[in-house]
Amino acid sequence: MTNKINIYKHFLLLFLLLFKFSLSAQEPNASADPKTKKFNAGELIIGHITDAHEWHIVGDIAVPLPIILFSSEKGISIFSSARLEGDEVYNGYKLIKNDIV
């Protein structure tokens, strides 16, 4: 029985040592270049959401999203983003570099 306890103690000690070294290997380096930017998942996701006017389901299948605009001259305009594909103009609106003008 004591032999099994010793084996468990050694196994636990080995496990804790390996776990400690793996954690210390993942700590950020304080002397790293401060200009390097950490990965920000939220920023990446928002970037992808704002650059597409369609919802990609799978592969090449996508559903165009609605566009809702308010103009003091025209009031509220609601239409499909498919109307602005390419260089098309719809109701006086055009998509230029991801901005509707």
PDB file of N, CA and C in Angstrom:
ATOM      1  N   MET A   1       0.818  -1.194   0.000  1.00  0.00           N
ATOM      2  CA  MET A   1       0.000   0.000   0.000  1.00  0.00           C
ATOM      3  C   MET A   1       0.867   1.267   0.000  1.00  0.00           C
ATOM      4  N   THR A   2       1.917   1.262   0.779  1.00  0.00           N
ATOM      5  CA  THR A   2       2.792   2.438   0.817  1.00  0.00           C
ATOM      6  C   THR A   2       3.522   2.612  -0.502  1.00  0.00           C
ATOM      7  N   ASN A   3       3.763   1.516  -1.209  1.00  0.00           N
ATOM      8  CA  ASN A   3       4.412   1.596  -2.500  1.00  0.00           C
ATOM      9  C   ASN A   3       3.511   2.345  -3.501  1.00  0.00           C
ATOM     10  N   LYS A   4       2.195   2.081  -3.471  1.00  0.00           N
ATOM     11  CA  LYS A   4       1.256   2.775  -4.347  1.00  0.00           C
ATOM     12  C   LYS A   4       1.184   4.256  -3.997  1.00  0.00           C
ATOM     13  N   ILE A   5       1.216   4.567  -2.709  1.00  0.00           N
ATOM     14  CA  ILE A   5       1.170   5.965  -2.280  1.00  0.00           C
ATOM     15  C   ILE A   5       2.409   6.701  -2.766  1.00  0.00           C
ATOM     16  N   ASN A   6       3.562   6.072  -2.687  1.00  0.00           N
ATOM     17  CA  ASN A   6       4.797   6.691  -3.164  1.00  0.00           C
ATOM     18  C   ASN A   6       4.749   6.919  -4.673  1.00  0.00           C
ATOM     19  N   ILE A   7       4.188   5.970  -5.393  1.00  0.00           N
ATOM     20  CA  ILE A   7       4.065   6.133  -6.842  1.00  0.00           C
ATOM     21  C   ILE A   7       3.150   7.320  -7.151  1.00  0.00           C
ATOM     22  N   TYR A   8       2.023   7.417  -6.441  1.00  0.00           N
ATOM     23  CA  TYR A   8       1.111   8.541  -6.649  1.00  0.00           C
ATOM     24  C   TYR A   8       1.763   9.873  -6.296  1.00  0.00           C
ATOM     25  N   LYS A   9       2.540   9.896  -5.224  1.00  0.00           N
ATOM     26  CA  LYS A   9       3.230  11.123  -4.825  1.00  0.00           C
ATOM     27  C   LYS A   9       4.225  11.544  -5.895  1.00  0.00           C
ATOM     28  N   HIS A  10       4.978  10.590  -6.426  1.00  0.00           N
ATOM     29  CA  HIS A  10       5.947  10.905  -7.459  1.00  0.00           C
ATOM     30  C   HIS A  10       5.253  11.370  -8.750  1.00  0.00           C
ATOM     31  N   PHE A  11       4.178  10.704  -9.077  1.00  0.00           N
ATOM     32  CA  PHE A  11       3.422  11.093 -10.269  1.00  0.00           C
ATOM     33  C   PHE A  11       2.854  12.508 -10.105  1.00  0.00           C
ATOM     34  N   LEU A  12       2.290  12.797  -8.921  1.00  0.00           N
ATOM     35  CA  LEU A  12       1.747  14.117  -8.655  1.00  0.00           C
ATOM     36  C   LEU A  12       2.838  15.181  -8.691  1.00  0.00           C
ATOM     37  N   LEU A  13       3.988  14.882  -8.114  1.00  0.00           N
ATOM     38  CA  LEU A  13       5.109  15.823  -8.133  1.00  0.00           C
ATOM     39  C   LEU A  13       5.573  16.087  -9.563  1.00  0.00           C
ATOM     40  N   LEU A  14       5.697  15.038 -10.352  1.00  0.00           N
ATOM     41  CA  LEU A  14       6.102  15.187 -11.747  1.00  0.00           C
ATOM     42  C   LEU A  14       5.070  16.012 -12.527  1.00  0.00           C
ATOM     43  N   PHE A  15       3.806  15.714 -12.307  1.00  0.00           N
ATOM     44  CA  PHE A  15       2.750  16.459 -12.978  1.00  0.00           C
ATOM     45  C   PHE A  15       2.788  17.939 -12.611  1.00  0.00           C
ATOM     46  N   LEU A  16       2.935  18.261 -11.334  1.00  0.00           N
ATOM     47  CA  LEU A  16       2.976  19.655 -10.898  1.00  0.00           C
ATOM     48  C   LEU A  16       4.190  20.384 -11.457  1.00  0.00           C
ATOM     49  N   LEU A  17       5.330  19.713 -11.515  1.00  0.00           N
ATOM     50  CA  LEU A  17       6.522  20.332 -12.076  1.00  0.00           C
ATOM     51  C   LEU A  17       6.346  20.623 -13.569  1.00  0.00           C
ATOM     52  N   LEU A  18       5.798  19.661 -14.294  1.00  0.00           N
ATOM     53  CA  LEU A  18       5.561  19.872 -15.722  1.00  0.00           C
ATOM     54  C   LEU A  18       4.545  20.987 -15.947  1.00  0.00           C
ATOM     55  N   PHE A  19       3.525  21.011 -15.114  1.00  0.00           N
ATOM     56  CA  PHE A  19       2.501  22.043 -15.230  1.00  0.00           C
ATOM     57  C   PHE A  19       3.091  23.416 -14.938  1.00  0.00           C
ATOM     58  N   LYS A  20       3.945  23.497 -13.948  1.00  0.00           N
ATOM     59  CA  LYS A  20       4.579  24.762 -13.589  1.00  0.00           C
ATOM     60  C   LYS A  20       5.465  25.258 -14.728  1.00  0.00           C
ATOM     61  N   PHE A  21       6.257  24.369 -15.323  1.00  0.00           N
ATOM     62  CA  PHE A  21       7.140  24.775 -16.413  1.00  0.00           C
ATOM     63  C   PHE A  21       6.349  25.161 -17.663  1.00  0.00           C
ATOM     64  N   SER A  22       5.245  24.490 -17.920  1.00  0.00           N
ATOM     65  CA  SER A  22       4.453  24.845 -19.096  1.00  0.00           C
ATOM     66  C   SER A  22       3.803  26.210 -18.904  1.00  0.00           C
ATOM     67  N   LEU A  23       3.416  26.552 -17.680  1.00  0.00           N
ATOM     68  CA  LEU A  23       2.849  27.874 -17.432  1.00  0.00           C
ATOM     69  C   LEU A  23       3.905  28.960 -17.541  1.00  0.00           C
ATOM     70  N   SER A  24       5.089  28.693 -17.033  1.00  0.00           N
ATOM     71  CA  SER A  24       6.127  29.716 -17.087  1.00  0.00           C
ATOM     72  C   SER A  24       6.606  29.931 -18.524  1.00  0.00           C
ATOM     73  N   ALA A  25       6.481  28.930 -19.366  1.00  0.00           N
ATOM     74  CA  ALA A  25       6.878  29.073 -20.762  1.00  0.00           C
ATOM     75  C   ALA A  25       5.887  29.937 -21.527  1.00  0.00           C
ATOM     76  N   GLN A  26       4.657  30.064 -21.022  1.00  0.00           N
ATOM     77  CA  GLN A  26       3.634  30.832 -21.714  1.00  0.00           C
ATOM     78  C   GLN A  26       3.506  32.260 -21.208  1.00  0.00           C
ATOM     79  N   GLU A  27       4.245  32.637 -20.190  1.00  0.00           N
ATOM     80  CA  GLU A  27       4.155  33.994 -19.675  1.00  0.00           C
ATOM     81  C   GLU A  27       4.701  34.970 -20.714  1.00  0.00           C
ATOM     82  N   PRO A  28       4.093  36.134 -20.830  1.00  0.00           N
ATOM     83  CA  PRO A  28       4.595  37.109 -21.797  1.00  0.00           C
ATOM     84  C   PRO A  28       5.970  37.615 -21.401  1.00  0.00           C
ATOM     85  N   ASN A  29       6.771  37.888 -22.392  1.00  0.00           N
ATOM     86  CA  ASN A  29       8.129  38.366 -22.163  1.00  0.00           C
ATOM     87  C   ASN A  29       8.081  39.871 -21.924  1.00  0.00           C
ATOM     88  N   ALA A  30       8.591  40.306 -20.776  1.00  0.00           N
ATOM     89  CA  ALA A  30       8.548  41.727 -20.424  1.00  0.00           C
ATOM     90  C   ALA A  30       9.460  42.550 -21.326  1.00  0.00           C
ATOM     91  N   SER A  31      10.489  41.930 -21.878  1.00  0.00           N
ATOM     92  CA  SER A  31      11.413  42.677 -22.719  1.00  0.00           C
ATOM     93  C   SER A  31      11.013  42.636 -24.195  1.00  0.00           C
ATOM     94  N   ALA A  32       9.794  42.148 -24.476  1.00  0.00           N
ATOM     95  CA  ALA A  32       9.334  42.074 -25.868  1.00  0.00           C
ATOM     96  C   ALA A  32       9.132  43.481 -26.417  1.00  0.00           C
ATOM     97  N   ASP A  33       9.144  43.584 -27.716  1.00  0.00           N
ATOM     98  CA  ASP A  33       8.975  44.861 -28.395  1.00  0.00           C
ATOM     99  C   ASP A  33       7.612  45.459 -28.034  1.00  0.00           C
ATOM    100  N   PRO A  34       7.561  46.663 -27.451  1.00  0.00           N
ATOM    101  CA  PRO A  34       6.265  47.242 -27.063  1.00  0.00           C
ATOM    102  C   PRO A  34       5.412  47.631 -28.255  1.00  0.00           C
ATOM    103  N   LYS A  35       6.005  47.684 -29.443  1.00  0.00           N
ATOM    104  CA  LYS A  35       5.239  48.056 -30.627  1.00  0.00           C
ATOM    105  C   LYS A  35       4.378  46.903 -31.130  1.00  0.00           C
ATOM    106  N   THR A  36       4.694  45.661 -30.722  1.00  0.00           N
ATOM    107  CA  THR A  36       3.896  44.529 -31.170  1.00  0.00           C
ATOM    108  C   THR A  36       2.536  44.598 -30.500  1.00  0.00           C
ATOM    109  N   LYS A  37       1.517  44.390 -31.289  1.00  0.00           N
ATOM    110  CA  LYS A  37       0.153  44.517 -30.808  1.00  0.00           C
ATOM    111  C   LYS A  37      -0.396  43.135 -30.476  1.00  0.00           C
ATOM    112  N   LYS A  38      -1.067  43.033 -29.340  1.00  0.00           N
ATOM    113  CA  LYS A  38      -1.692  41.770 -28.954  1.00  0.00           C
ATOM    114  C   LYS A  38      -2.882  41.498 -29.864  1.00  0.00           C
ATOM    115  N   PHE A  39      -3.173  40.226 -30.050  1.00  0.00           N
ATOM    116  CA  PHE A  39      -4.310  39.811 -30.860  1.00  0.00           C
ATOM    117  C   PHE A  39      -5.603  40.192 -30.144  1.00  0.00           C
ATOM    118  N   ASN A  40      -6.496  40.846 -30.838  1.00  0.00           N
ATOM    119  CA  ASN A  40      -7.779  41.251 -30.284  1.00  0.00           C
ATOM    120  C   ASN A  40      -8.876  40.631 -31.143  1.00  0.00           C
ATOM    121  N   ALA A  41      -9.495  39.575 -30.619  1.00  0.00           N
ATOM    122  CA  ALA A  41     -10.507  38.836 -31.384  1.00  0.00           C
ATOM    123  C   ALA A  41     -11.713  39.718 -31.700  1.00  0.00           C
ATOM    124  N   GLY A  42     -12.140  40.532 -30.748  1.00  0.00           N
ATOM    125  CA  GLY A  42     -13.299  41.405 -30.965  1.00  0.00           C
ATOM    126  C   GLY A  42     -13.066  42.385 -32.095  1.00  0.00           C
ATOM    127  N   GLU A  43     -11.867  42.934 -32.152  1.00  0.00           N
ATOM    128  CA  GLU A  43     -11.516  43.867 -33.215  1.00  0.00           C
ATOM    129  C   GLU A  43     -11.549  43.171 -34.576  1.00  0.00           C
ATOM    130  N   LEU A  44     -11.047  41.947 -34.626  1.00  0.00           N
ATOM    131  CA  LEU A  44     -11.051  41.186 -35.864  1.00  0.00           C
ATOM    132  C   LEU A  44     -12.478  40.877 -36.316  1.00  0.00           C
ATOM    133  N   ILE A  45     -13.322  40.469 -35.381  1.00  0.00           N
ATOM    134  CA  ILE A  45     -14.706  40.120 -35.716  1.00  0.00           C
ATOM    135  C   ILE A  45     -15.462  41.346 -36.214  1.00  0.00           C
ATOM    136  N   ILE A  46     -15.337  42.456 -35.507  1.00  0.00           N
ATOM    137  CA  ILE A  46     -16.027  43.679 -35.919  1.00  0.00           C
ATOM    138  C   ILE A  46     -15.532  44.126 -37.295  1.00  0.00           C
ATOM    139  N   GLY A  47     -14.242  43.969 -37.545  1.00  0.00           N
ATOM    140  CA  GLY A  47     -13.693  44.314 -38.854  1.00  0.00           C
ATOM    141  C   GLY A  47     -14.327  43.501 -39.967  1.00  0.00           C
ATOM    142  N   HIS A  48     -14.550  42.216 -39.704  1.00  0.00           N
ATOM    143  CA  HIS A  48     -15.180  41.371 -40.719  1.00  0.00           C
ATOM    144  C   HIS A  48     -16.662  41.682 -40.869  1.00  0.00           C
ATOM    145  N   ILE A  49     -17.303  42.029 -39.780  1.00  0.00           N
ATOM    146  CA  ILE A  49     -18.735  42.328 -39.858  1.00  0.00           C
ATOM    147  C   ILE A  49     -18.964  43.620 -40.628  1.00  0.00           C
ATOM    148  N   THR A  50     -18.141  44.623 -40.366  1.00  0.00           N
ATOM    149  CA  THR A  50     -18.376  45.922 -40.990  1.00  0.00           C
ATOM    150  C   THR A  50     -17.952  45.971 -42.454  1.00  0.00           C
ATOM    151  N   ASP A  51     -17.148  45.014 -42.904  1.00  0.00           N
ATOM    152  CA  ASP A  51     -16.724  45.077 -44.305  1.00  0.00           C
ATOM    153  C   ASP A  51     -17.592  44.249 -45.235  1.00  0.00           C
ATOM    154  N   ALA A  52     -18.614  43.624 -44.733  1.00  0.00           N
ATOM    155  CA  ALA A  52     -19.496  42.815 -45.575  1.00  0.00           C
ATOM    156  C   ALA A  52     -20.938  43.252 -45.380  1.00  0.00           C
ATOM    157  N   HIS A  53     -21.672  43.322 -46.458  1.00  0.00           N
ATOM    158  CA  HIS A  53     -23.085  43.663 -46.397  1.00  0.00           C
ATOM    159  C   HIS A  53     -23.922  42.437 -46.714  1.00  0.00           C
ATOM    160  N   GLU A  54     -23.387  41.279 -46.334  1.00  0.00           N
ATOM    161  CA  GLU A  54     -24.117  40.037 -46.544  1.00  0.00           C
ATOM    162  C   GLU A  54     -23.726  39.043 -45.469  1.00  0.00           C
ATOM    163  N   TRP A  55     -24.610  38.086 -45.248  1.00  0.00           N
ATOM    164  CA  TRP A  55     -24.387  37.056 -44.247  1.00  0.00           C
ATOM    165  C   TRP A  55     -24.012  35.777 -44.981  1.00  0.00           C
ATOM    166  N   HIS A  56     -22.777  35.323 -44.780  1.00  0.00           N
ATOM    167  CA  HIS A  56     -22.298  34.111 -45.450  1.00  0.00           C
ATOM    168  C   HIS A  56     -22.785  32.899 -44.685  1.00  0.00           C
ATOM    169  N   ILE A  57     -23.496  32.045 -45.389  1.00  0.00           N
ATOM    170  CA  ILE A  57     -24.027  30.840 -44.755  1.00  0.00           C
ATOM    171  C   ILE A  57     -23.016  29.713 -44.866  1.00  0.00           C
ATOM    172  N   VAL A  58     -22.673  29.359 -46.103  1.00  0.00           N
ATOM    173  CA  VAL A  58     -21.671  28.321 -46.328  1.00  0.00           C
ATOM    174  C   VAL A  58     -21.146  28.482 -47.749  1.00  0.00           C
ATOM    175  N   GLY A  59     -19.843  28.359 -47.899  1.00  0.00           N
ATOM    176  CA  GLY A  59     -19.243  28.455 -49.224  1.00  0.00           C
ATOM    177  C   GLY A  59     -19.576  29.761 -49.906  1.00  0.00           C
ATOM    178  N   ASP A  60     -20.153  29.667 -51.104  1.00  0.00           N
ATOM    179  CA  ASP A  60     -20.523  30.854 -51.865  1.00  0.00           C
ATOM    180  C   ASP A  60     -21.958  31.304 -51.626  1.00  0.00           C
ATOM    181  N   ILE A  61     -22.646  30.650 -50.709  1.00  0.00           N
ATOM    182  CA  ILE A  61     -24.039  30.996 -50.423  1.00  0.00           C
ATOM    183  C   ILE A  61     -24.065  32.121 -49.393  1.00  0.00           C
ATOM    184  N   ALA A  62     -24.668  33.239 -49.758  1.00  0.00           N
ATOM    185  CA  ALA A  62     -24.750  34.393 -48.868  1.00  0.00           C
ATOM    186  C   ALA A  62     -26.102  35.071 -49.017  1.00  0.00           C
ATOM    187  N   VAL A  63     -26.574  35.640 -47.933  1.00  0.00           N
ATOM    188  CA  VAL A  63     -27.839  36.362 -47.922  1.00  0.00           C
ATOM    189  C   VAL A  63     -27.519  37.844 -47.771  1.00  0.00           C
ATOM    190  N   PRO A  64     -27.978  38.690 -48.718  1.00  0.00           N
ATOM    191  CA  PRO A  64     -27.715  40.124 -48.585  1.00  0.00           C
ATOM    192  C   PRO A  64     -28.459  40.695 -47.374  1.00  0.00           C
ATOM    193  N   LEU A  65     -27.774  41.553 -46.635  1.00  0.00           N
ATOM    194  CA  LEU A  65     -28.373  42.157 -45.451  1.00  0.00           C
ATOM    195  C   LEU A  65     -29.130  43.427 -45.816  1.00  0.00           C
ATOM    196  N   PRO A  66     -30.118  43.769 -44.994  1.00  0.00           N
ATOM    197  CA  PRO A  66     -30.837  45.020 -45.269  1.00  0.00           C
ATOM    198  C   PRO A  66     -29.986  46.230 -44.889  1.00  0.00           C
ATOM    199  N   ILE A  67     -30.177  47.308 -45.610  1.00  0.00           N
ATOM    200  CA  ILE A  67     -29.515  48.573 -45.305  1.00  0.00           C
ATOM    201  C   ILE A  67     -30.605  49.561 -44.907  1.00  0.00           C
ATOM    202  N   ILE A  68     -30.407  50.178 -43.748  1.00  0.00           N
ATOM    203  CA  ILE A  68     -31.364  51.152 -43.241  1.00  0.00           C
ATOM    204  C   ILE A  68     -30.623  52.475 -43.095  1.00  0.00           C
ATOM    205  N   LEU A  69     -31.050  53.476 -43.849  1.00  0.00           N
ATOM    206  CA  LEU A  69     -30.393  54.785 -43.834  1.00  0.00           C
ATOM    207  C   LEU A  69     -31.401  55.866 -43.502  1.00  0.00           C
ATOM    208  N   PHE A  70     -30.896  56.905 -42.865  1.00  0.00           N
ATOM    209  CA  PHE A  70     -31.726  58.081 -42.614  1.00  0.00           C
ATOM    210  C   PHE A  70     -31.043  59.300 -43.194  1.00  0.00           C
ATOM    211  N   SER A  71     -31.784  60.045 -43.966  1.00  0.00           N
ATOM    212  CA  SER A  71     -31.296  61.281 -44.549  1.00  0.00           C
ATOM    213  C   SER A  71     -32.328  62.366 -44.243  1.00  0.00           C
ATOM    214  N   SER A  72     -31.859  63.559 -43.904  1.00  0.00           N
ATOM    215  CA  SER A  72     -32.801  64.647 -43.619  1.00  0.00           C
ATOM    216  C   SER A  72     -33.582  65.041 -44.874  1.00  0.00           C
ATOM    217  N   GLU A  73     -33.002  64.761 -46.039  1.00  0.00           N
ATOM    218  CA  GLU A  73     -33.669  65.091 -47.301  1.00  0.00           C
ATOM    219  C   GLU A  73     -34.643  64.002 -47.745  1.00  0.00           C
ATOM    220  N   LYS A  74     -34.226  62.722 -47.597  1.00  0.00           N
ATOM    221  CA  LYS A  74     -35.031  61.610 -48.115  1.00  0.00           C
ATOM    222  C   LYS A  74     -35.793  60.861 -47.030  1.00  0.00           C
ATOM    223  N   GLY A  75     -35.485  61.103 -45.779  1.00  0.00           N
ATOM    224  CA  GLY A  75     -36.129  60.359 -44.699  1.00  0.00           C
ATOM    225  C   GLY A  75     -35.462  59.000 -44.533  1.00  0.00           C
ATOM    226  N   ILE A  76     -36.254  58.003 -44.154  1.00  0.00           N
ATOM    227  CA  ILE A  76     -35.719  56.654 -43.943  1.00  0.00           C
ATOM    228  C   ILE A  76     -35.766  55.883 -45.252  1.00  0.00           C
ATOM    229  N   SER A  77     -34.651  55.249 -45.591  1.00  0.00           N
ATOM    230  CA  SER A  77     -34.563  54.380 -46.771  1.00  0.00           C
ATOM    231  C   SER A  77     -34.177  52.992 -46.308  1.00  0.00           C
ATOM    232  N   ILE A  78     -34.954  51.999 -46.717  1.00  0.00           N
ATOM    233  CA  ILE A  78     -34.675  50.600 -46.377  1.00  0.00           C
ATOM    234  C   ILE A  78     -34.641  49.819 -47.675  1.00  0.00           C
ATOM    235  N   PHE A  79     -33.514  49.135 -47.911  1.00  0.00           N
ATOM    236  CA  PHE A  79     -33.383  48.328 -49.120  1.00  0.00           C
ATOM    237  C   PHE A  79     -32.334  47.251 -48.902  1.00  0.00           C
ATOM    238  N   SER A  80     -32.256  46.320 -49.824  1.00  0.00           N
ATOM    239  CA  SER A  80     -31.304  45.218 -49.749  1.00  0.00           C
ATOM    240  C   SER A  80     -29.913  45.679 -50.178  1.00  0.00           C
ATOM    241  N   SER A  81     -28.906  45.139 -49.522  1.00  0.00           N
ATOM    242  CA  SER A  81     -27.528  45.477 -49.896  1.00  0.00           C
ATOM    243  C   SER A  81     -27.182  44.950 -51.288  1.00  0.00           C
ATOM    244  N   ALA A  82     -27.965  44.018 -51.793  1.00  0.00           N
ATOM    245  CA  ALA A  82     -27.734  43.497 -53.142  1.00  0.00           C
ATOM    246  C   ALA A  82     -27.941  44.590 -54.195  1.00  0.00           C
ATOM    247  N   ARG A  83     -28.709  45.619 -53.869  1.00  0.00           N
ATOM    248  CA  ARG A  83     -28.946  46.717 -54.812  1.00  0.00           C
ATOM    249  C   ARG A  83     -27.693  47.557 -55.060  1.00  0.00           C
ATOM    250  N   LEU A  84     -26.698  47.466 -54.163  1.00  0.00           N
ATOM    251  CA  LEU A  84     -25.484  48.273 -54.290  1.00  0.00           C
ATOM    252  C   LEU A  84     -24.273  47.459 -54.735  1.00  0.00           C
ATOM    253  N   GLU A  85     -24.505  46.254 -55.244  1.00  0.00           N
ATOM    254  CA  GLU A  85     -23.381  45.427 -55.701  1.00  0.00           C
ATOM    255  C   GLU A  85     -22.716  46.067 -56.909  1.00  0.00           C
ATOM    256  N   GLY A  86     -21.408  45.892 -57.002  1.00  0.00           N
ATOM    257  CA  GLY A  86     -20.665  46.490 -58.107  1.00  0.00           C
ATOM    258  C   GLY A  86     -20.645  47.996 -57.958  1.00  0.00           C
ATOM    259  N   ASP A  87     -20.873  48.692 -59.049  1.00  0.00           N
ATOM    260  CA  ASP A  87     -20.902  50.157 -59.031  1.00  0.00           C
ATOM    261  C   ASP A  87     -22.316  50.701 -59.197  1.00  0.00           C
ATOM    262  N   GLU A  88     -23.292  49.903 -58.822  1.00  0.00           N
ATOM    263  CA  GLU A  88     -24.683  50.312 -59.016  1.00  0.00           C
ATOM    264  C   GLU A  88     -25.067  51.439 -58.068  1.00  0.00           C
ATOM    265  N   VAL A  89     -25.962  52.296 -58.551  1.00  0.00           N
ATOM    266  CA  VAL A  89     -26.531  53.368 -57.740  1.00  0.00           C
ATOM    267  C   VAL A  89     -28.000  53.019 -57.520  1.00  0.00           C
ATOM    268  N   TYR A  90     -28.447  53.118 -56.282  1.00  0.00           N
ATOM    269  CA  TYR A  90     -29.855  52.840 -55.980  1.00  0.00           C
ATOM    270  C   TYR A  90     -30.425  54.001 -55.172  1.00  0.00           C
ATOM    271  N   ASN A  91     -31.465  54.596 -55.670  1.00  0.00           N
ATOM    272  CA  ASN A  91     -32.169  55.678 -54.989  1.00  0.00           C
ATOM    273  C   ASN A  91     -31.218  56.819 -54.589  1.00  0.00           C
ATOM    274  N   GLY A  92     -30.177  57.014 -55.396  1.00  0.00           N
ATOM    275  CA  GLY A  92     -29.219  58.077 -55.131  1.00  0.00           C
ATOM    276  C   GLY A  92     -28.071  57.666 -54.217  1.00  0.00           C
ATOM    277  N   TYR A  93     -28.052  56.404 -53.758  1.00  0.00           N
ATOM    278  CA  TYR A  93     -27.000  55.906 -52.870  1.00  0.00           C
ATOM    279  C   TYR A  93     -26.037  55.011 -53.644  1.00  0.00           C
ATOM    280  N   LYS A  94     -24.774  55.062 -53.271  1.00  0.00           N
ATOM    281  CA  LYS A  94     -23.747  54.239 -53.917  1.00  0.00           C
ATOM    282  C   LYS A  94     -22.767  53.770 -52.844  1.00  0.00           C
ATOM    283  N   LEU A  95     -22.262  52.550 -53.008  1.00  0.00           N
ATOM    284  CA  LEU A  95     -21.281  51.991 -52.084  1.00  0.00           C
ATOM    285  C   LEU A  95     -19.881  52.261 -52.619  1.00  0.00           C
ATOM    286  N   ILE A  96     -19.114  53.067 -51.894  1.00  0.00           N
ATOM    287  CA  ILE A  96     -17.741  53.386 -52.278  1.00  0.00           C
ATOM    288  C   ILE A  96     -16.821  53.065 -51.117  1.00  0.00           C
ATOM    289  N   LYS A  97     -15.928  52.095 -51.310  1.00  0.00           N
ATOM    290  CA  LYS A  97     -14.958  51.686 -50.283  1.00  0.00           C
ATOM    291  C   LYS A  97     -15.650  51.424 -48.942  1.00  0.00           C
ATOM    292  N   ASN A  98     -16.693  50.652 -48.960  1.00  0.00           N
ATOM    293  CA  ASN A  98     -17.427  50.229 -47.779  1.00  0.00           C
ATOM    294  C   ASN A  98     -18.195  51.358 -47.099  1.00  0.00           C
ATOM    295  N   ASP A  99     -18.343  52.501 -47.744  1.00  0.00           N
ATOM    296  CA  ASP A  99     -19.156  53.608 -47.243  1.00  0.00           C
ATOM    297  C   ASP A  99     -20.281  53.873 -48.225  1.00  0.00           C
ATOM    298  N   ILE A 100     -21.449  54.114 -47.692  1.00  0.00           N
ATOM    299  CA  ILE A 100     -22.599  54.419 -48.548  1.00  0.00           C
ATOM    300  C   ILE A 100     -22.700  55.930 -48.655  1.00  0.00           C
ATOM    301  N   VAL A 101     -22.600  56.424 -49.896  1.00  0.00           N
ATOM    302  CA  VAL A 101     -22.657  57.887 -50.139  1.00  0.00           C
ATOM    303  C   VAL A 101     -23.786  58.200 -51.091  1.00  0.00           C
TER     304      VAL A 101
END
